């Protein structure tokens, strides 16, 4: 009995999931939201909207609960949602997944990523190529699966990968190329050239492409292009998305995967022992959401684009150089002008509530320890907040100067 907690602790330490004091390290998002709550600062850290999404979707969840959709959903997902996901892929991208074979509903994109990585990584020789900085769950899931993460750097301010770096990262050891496009935390949308190179390398080295497209409807400069739509890509690509960002329902945790049936089956084999299934009434409601008219989807991108511009202008006016994101909730600012001697972005973010009443997230939280130096002055701010909140945060940031 006494050995079990110790064993757990050793395993979690090896996977980097425990903090220096041996207790579970909170994610950077939890830490910074707690800091905002404690200090009363404006939370431009954790990416969640401060307004509800479409009433049709909220009402559909209430109606589903009222008519008794309150027990386990089928393991693959509620049939209406499987159909709606397939129809969404057809309507927006011309993809034709079979709703019964090629679609799987998951507990958010997070479970989709975890189950995919656990299912498809075979051994410690397997490598996962990621674009760094990367969403924090990628490294944690790779560690749980015992795979090695191979990062390809993205550099401020355009955050596009160098094609030479990419080609060197993908080898015959590469099991997965994990692509987050639009990208968190940088807001980058990859160029057509980068997307094509990913597919070419996946073919050459027989790797599987896994895409995290949770920001698919939050793009500002033209339509989102899923890698699965490129020639020769669909047969080796699993595409992951989530309702959280599109419908402002991050707390519902409804996500999904589409792709070749045999790969989806492998993911289901793991997923059924993680959550088995989740959120029956919310699944029904997201089926309603995915069926909303095109105008809904284009309007959320337009609204967020306006907020991106407002946040970017506010940060610039405060004296912070910024990148101009082409998608996602996020804008990256360079805090160099306001760093004290020896201070990095993490120190800056911990002091920012006291200095200006605002919370952001240091980019160092999205990179491996040995690469922190290259991102040490960069801070991510979220634009998915009400216009008046962004305006007030901008006003407060002027205090920095
Ligand atoms: N991937 C990325 C890039 C994200 O930003 C997030 C969080 N918003 C997720 C995955 C997790 O999505 P979910 O909340 O659906 O699990
Ligand atoms: N995806 C959100 C972000 O990047 C946070 C999700 C979380 O807290 N795990 O801010």
Short mmCIF file of C-alpha atoms in Angstrom, two decimals, residues 132-328:
data_model
loop_
_atom_site.label_atom_id
_atom_site.label_comp_id
_atom_site.label_asym_id
_atom_site.label_seq_id
_atom_site.Cartn_x
_atom_site.Cartn_y
_atom_site.Cartn_z
CA UNK A 132 7.52 25.01 -30.74
CA UNK A 133 6.09 26.87 -28.84
CA UNK A 134 3.38 24.20 -28.48
CA UNK A 135 0.18 23.75 -26.46
CA UNK A 136 1.18 22.41 -23.06
CA UNK A 137 -0.78 19.13 -23.31
CA UNK A 138 1.38 17.95 -26.23
CA UNK A 139 4.51 17.50 -24.13
CA UNK A 140 2.57 15.97 -21.23
CA UNK A 141 0.84 13.42 -23.48
CA UNK A 142 4.09 12.58 -25.27
CA UNK A 143 5.70 11.97 -21.87
CA UNK A 144 2.80 9.76 -20.75
CA UNK A 145 3.13 7.74 -23.97
CA UNK A 146 6.92 7.49 -23.56
CA UNK A 147 7.59 9.20 -26.90
CA UNK A 148 10.28 11.78 -27.67
CA UNK A 149 9.15 15.26 -28.68
CA UNK A 150 11.12 16.77 -31.58
CA UNK A 151 10.45 20.52 -31.77
CA UNK A 152 10.61 22.68 -34.91
CA UNK A 153 11.07 26.32 -33.83
CA UNK A 154 8.67 29.14 -34.73
CA UNK A 155 10.19 32.60 -34.29
CA UNK A 156 8.67 35.97 -33.45
CA UNK A 157 7.11 37.82 -35.20
CA UNK A 158 5.81 35.72 -38.15
CA UNK A 159 6.14 32.32 -36.43
CA UNK A 160 6.45 30.32 -39.68
CA UNK A 161 8.77 27.30 -39.52
CA UNK A 162 11.95 27.19 -41.57
CA UNK A 163 11.49 24.43 -44.17
CA UNK A 164 15.05 23.20 -43.61
CA UNK A 165 14.41 22.83 -39.86
CA UNK A 166 11.20 20.97 -40.63
CA UNK A 167 12.89 18.58 -43.07
CA UNK A 168 15.66 17.83 -40.54
CA UNK A 169 13.14 17.12 -37.76
CA UNK A 170 11.14 14.48 -39.67
CA UNK A 171 12.98 11.15 -39.94
CA UNK A 172 12.15 7.45 -40.10
CA UNK A 173 11.73 7.59 -36.30
CA UNK A 174 8.87 10.07 -36.68
CA UNK A 175 5.59 8.42 -35.80
CA UNK A 176 3.43 11.55 -35.66
CA UNK A 177 3.69 15.08 -37.05
CA UNK A 178 1.48 17.11 -34.74
CA UNK A 179 0.29 20.31 -36.40
CA UNK A 180 -1.67 23.02 -34.64
CA UNK A 181 -3.04 25.37 -37.29
CA UNK A 182 -4.25 28.06 -36.48
CA UNK A 183 -1.61 27.98 -33.78
CA UNK A 184 -1.76 28.46 -30.03
CA UNK A 185 0.06 30.40 -28.56
CA UNK A 186 1.34 32.39 -31.57
CA UNK A 187 -1.78 32.96 -33.70
CA UNK A 188 0.15 31.84 -36.80
CA UNK A 189 -1.63 30.24 -39.73
CA UNK A 190 0.81 28.11 -41.73
CA UNK A 191 1.52 28.97 -45.35
CA UNK A 192 0.50 26.66 -48.21
CA UNK A 193 4.19 25.86 -48.67
CA UNK A 194 4.55 24.68 -45.06
CA UNK A 195 1.40 22.56 -45.26
CA UNK A 196 2.58 20.92 -48.50
CA UNK A 197 6.01 20.20 -47.01
CA UNK A 198 4.41 18.50 -43.99
CA UNK A 199 2.50 16.16 -46.29
CA UNK A 200 5.57 15.47 -48.45
CA UNK A 201 7.67 14.59 -45.40
CA UNK A 202 4.92 12.43 -43.88
CA UNK A 203 4.84 10.38 -47.09
CA UNK A 204 8.59 10.16 -47.35
CA UNK A 205 9.01 8.91 -43.77
CA UNK A 206 5.69 7.09 -43.44
CA UNK A 207 4.49 9.29 -40.58
CA UNK A 208 0.92 9.99 -39.49
CA UNK A 209 -0.22 13.63 -39.45
CA UNK A 210 -2.33 14.73 -36.50
CA UNK A 211 -3.87 18.18 -36.79
CA UNK A 212 -5.24 20.25 -33.93
CA UNK A 213 -7.72 22.61 -35.60
CA UNK A 214 -9.66 23.90 -32.59
CA UNK A 215 -9.40 27.46 -34.01
CA UNK A 216 -10.58 26.41 -37.50
CA UNK A 217 -13.34 29.04 -37.60
CA UNK A 218 -11.24 31.81 -36.05
CA UNK A 219 -9.13 32.85 -39.06
CA UNK A 220 -8.77 36.42 -40.30
CA UNK A 221 -7.18 36.34 -43.78
CA UNK A 222 -9.09 33.84 -45.86
CA UNK A 223 -10.52 30.37 -45.41
CA UNK A 224 -9.00 27.74 -43.11
CA UNK A 225 -7.29 24.94 -45.06
CA UNK A 226 -7.22 21.58 -43.25
CA UNK A 227 -4.14 19.54 -44.11
CA UNK A 228 -6.47 16.58 -44.77
CA UNK A 229 -7.65 18.38 -47.94
CA UNK A 230 -4.16 18.35 -49.53
CA UNK A 231 -3.48 15.71 -52.20
CA UNK A 232 -2.39 12.43 -50.61
CA UNK A 233 -2.95 13.67 -47.05
CA UNK A 234 -6.38 12.29 -46.06
CA UNK A 235 -5.20 8.66 -45.97
CA UNK A 236 -2.66 9.45 -43.22
CA UNK A 237 -4.23 12.38 -41.36
CA UNK A 238 -6.32 12.50 -38.19
CA UNK A 239 -8.01 15.90 -37.83
CA UNK A 240 -8.96 17.04 -34.33
CA UNK A 241 -11.32 19.87 -33.44
CA UNK A 242 -13.54 21.05 -30.62
CA UNK A 243 -16.75 22.96 -30.00
CA UNK A 244 -15.21 25.05 -27.22
CA UNK A 245 -13.83 27.89 -29.33
CA UNK A 246 -16.40 27.93 -32.13
CA UNK A 247 -19.45 28.06 -29.85
CA UNK A 248 -17.86 29.69 -26.76
CA UNK A 249 -18.53 26.53 -24.75
CA UNK A 250 -15.04 25.72 -23.42
CA UNK A 251 -16.60 24.22 -20.26
CA UNK A 252 -18.62 21.61 -22.18
CA UNK A 253 -15.58 19.69 -23.40
CA UNK A 254 -17.02 18.33 -26.63
CA UNK A 255 -14.34 17.55 -29.20
CA UNK A 256 -13.94 15.19 -32.14
CA UNK A 257 -11.62 13.40 -34.55
CA UNK A 258 -12.14 12.65 -38.21
CA UNK A 259 -9.93 10.51 -40.43
CA UNK A 260 -9.40 7.04 -41.89
CA UNK A 261 -11.60 4.47 -40.10
CA UNK A 262 -8.73 2.20 -39.06
CA UNK A 263 -6.86 5.06 -37.37
CA UNK A 264 -10.07 6.29 -35.72
CA UNK A 265 -10.65 2.72 -34.43
CA UNK A 266 -7.18 2.71 -32.84
CA UNK A 267 -7.98 5.98 -31.06
CA UNK A 268 -11.40 4.67 -29.96
CA UNK A 269 -9.71 1.61 -28.43
CA UNK A 270 -7.88 3.95 -26.01
CA UNK A 271 -10.57 6.61 -25.65
CA UNK A 272 -13.16 4.11 -24.40
CA UNK A 273 -10.99 3.50 -21.33
CA UNK A 274 -10.24 7.17 -20.66
CA UNK A 275 -13.76 8.61 -20.42
CA UNK A 276 -15.75 5.98 -22.35
CA UNK A 277 -18.11 8.79 -23.31
CA UNK A 278 -19.14 12.27 -22.08
CA UNK A 279 -21.64 15.13 -22.18
CA UNK A 280 -24.68 13.48 -23.85
CA UNK A 281 -26.94 16.61 -23.84
CA UNK A 282 -24.02 18.83 -24.88
CA UNK A 283 -23.26 16.51 -27.80
CA UNK A 284 -26.83 17.00 -29.06
CA UNK A 285 -26.52 20.76 -28.66
CA UNK A 286 -23.26 20.90 -30.62
CA UNK A 287 -24.98 18.98 -33.42
CA UNK A 288 -27.38 21.94 -33.57
CA UNK A 289 -24.46 24.37 -33.51
CA UNK A 290 -22.60 22.70 -36.37
CA UNK A 291 -25.76 23.07 -38.44
CA UNK A 292 -26.00 26.87 -37.98
CA UNK A 293 -25.91 28.92 -41.20
CA UNK A 294 -22.58 29.99 -42.74
CA UNK A 295 -23.23 33.54 -41.51
CA UNK A 296 -22.74 32.45 -37.89
CA UNK A 297 -19.29 31.01 -38.61
CA UNK A 298 -18.11 34.00 -40.63
CA UNK A 299 -19.43 36.44 -38.02
CA UNK A 300 -17.41 34.92 -35.16
CA UNK A 301 -14.21 35.33 -37.19
CA UNK A 302 -15.10 38.91 -38.05
CA UNK A 303 -15.89 39.81 -34.44
CA UNK A 304 -12.66 38.29 -33.18
CA UNK A 305 -10.68 40.03 -35.91
CA UNK A 306 -11.97 43.37 -34.58
CA UNK A 307 -10.89 42.36 -31.06
CA UNK A 308 -7.47 41.28 -32.34
CA UNK A 309 -7.03 44.72 -33.90
CA UNK A 310 -8.13 46.47 -30.71
CA UNK A 311 -5.80 44.39 -28.53
CA UNK A 312 -2.89 44.83 -30.97
CA UNK A 313 -3.40 48.60 -31.02
CA UNK A 314 -3.60 48.69 -27.21
CA UNK A 315 -0.39 46.72 -26.79
CA UNK A 316 1.44 48.88 -29.34
CA UNK A 317 0.20 52.05 -27.67
CA UNK A 318 1.59 50.72 -24.40
CA UNK A 319 5.00 50.41 -26.09
CA UNK A 320 5.02 46.65 -26.73
CA UNK A 321 5.98 45.36 -30.19
CA UNK A 322 3.43 42.71 -31.28
CA UNK A 323 2.96 40.04 -33.91
CA UNK A 324 -0.16 40.22 -36.08
CA UNK A 325 -1.95 36.88 -35.69
CA UNK A 326 -3.82 35.43 -38.68
CA UNK A 327 -6.01 33.25 -36.47
CA UNK A 328 -6.81 31.96 -32.95
#
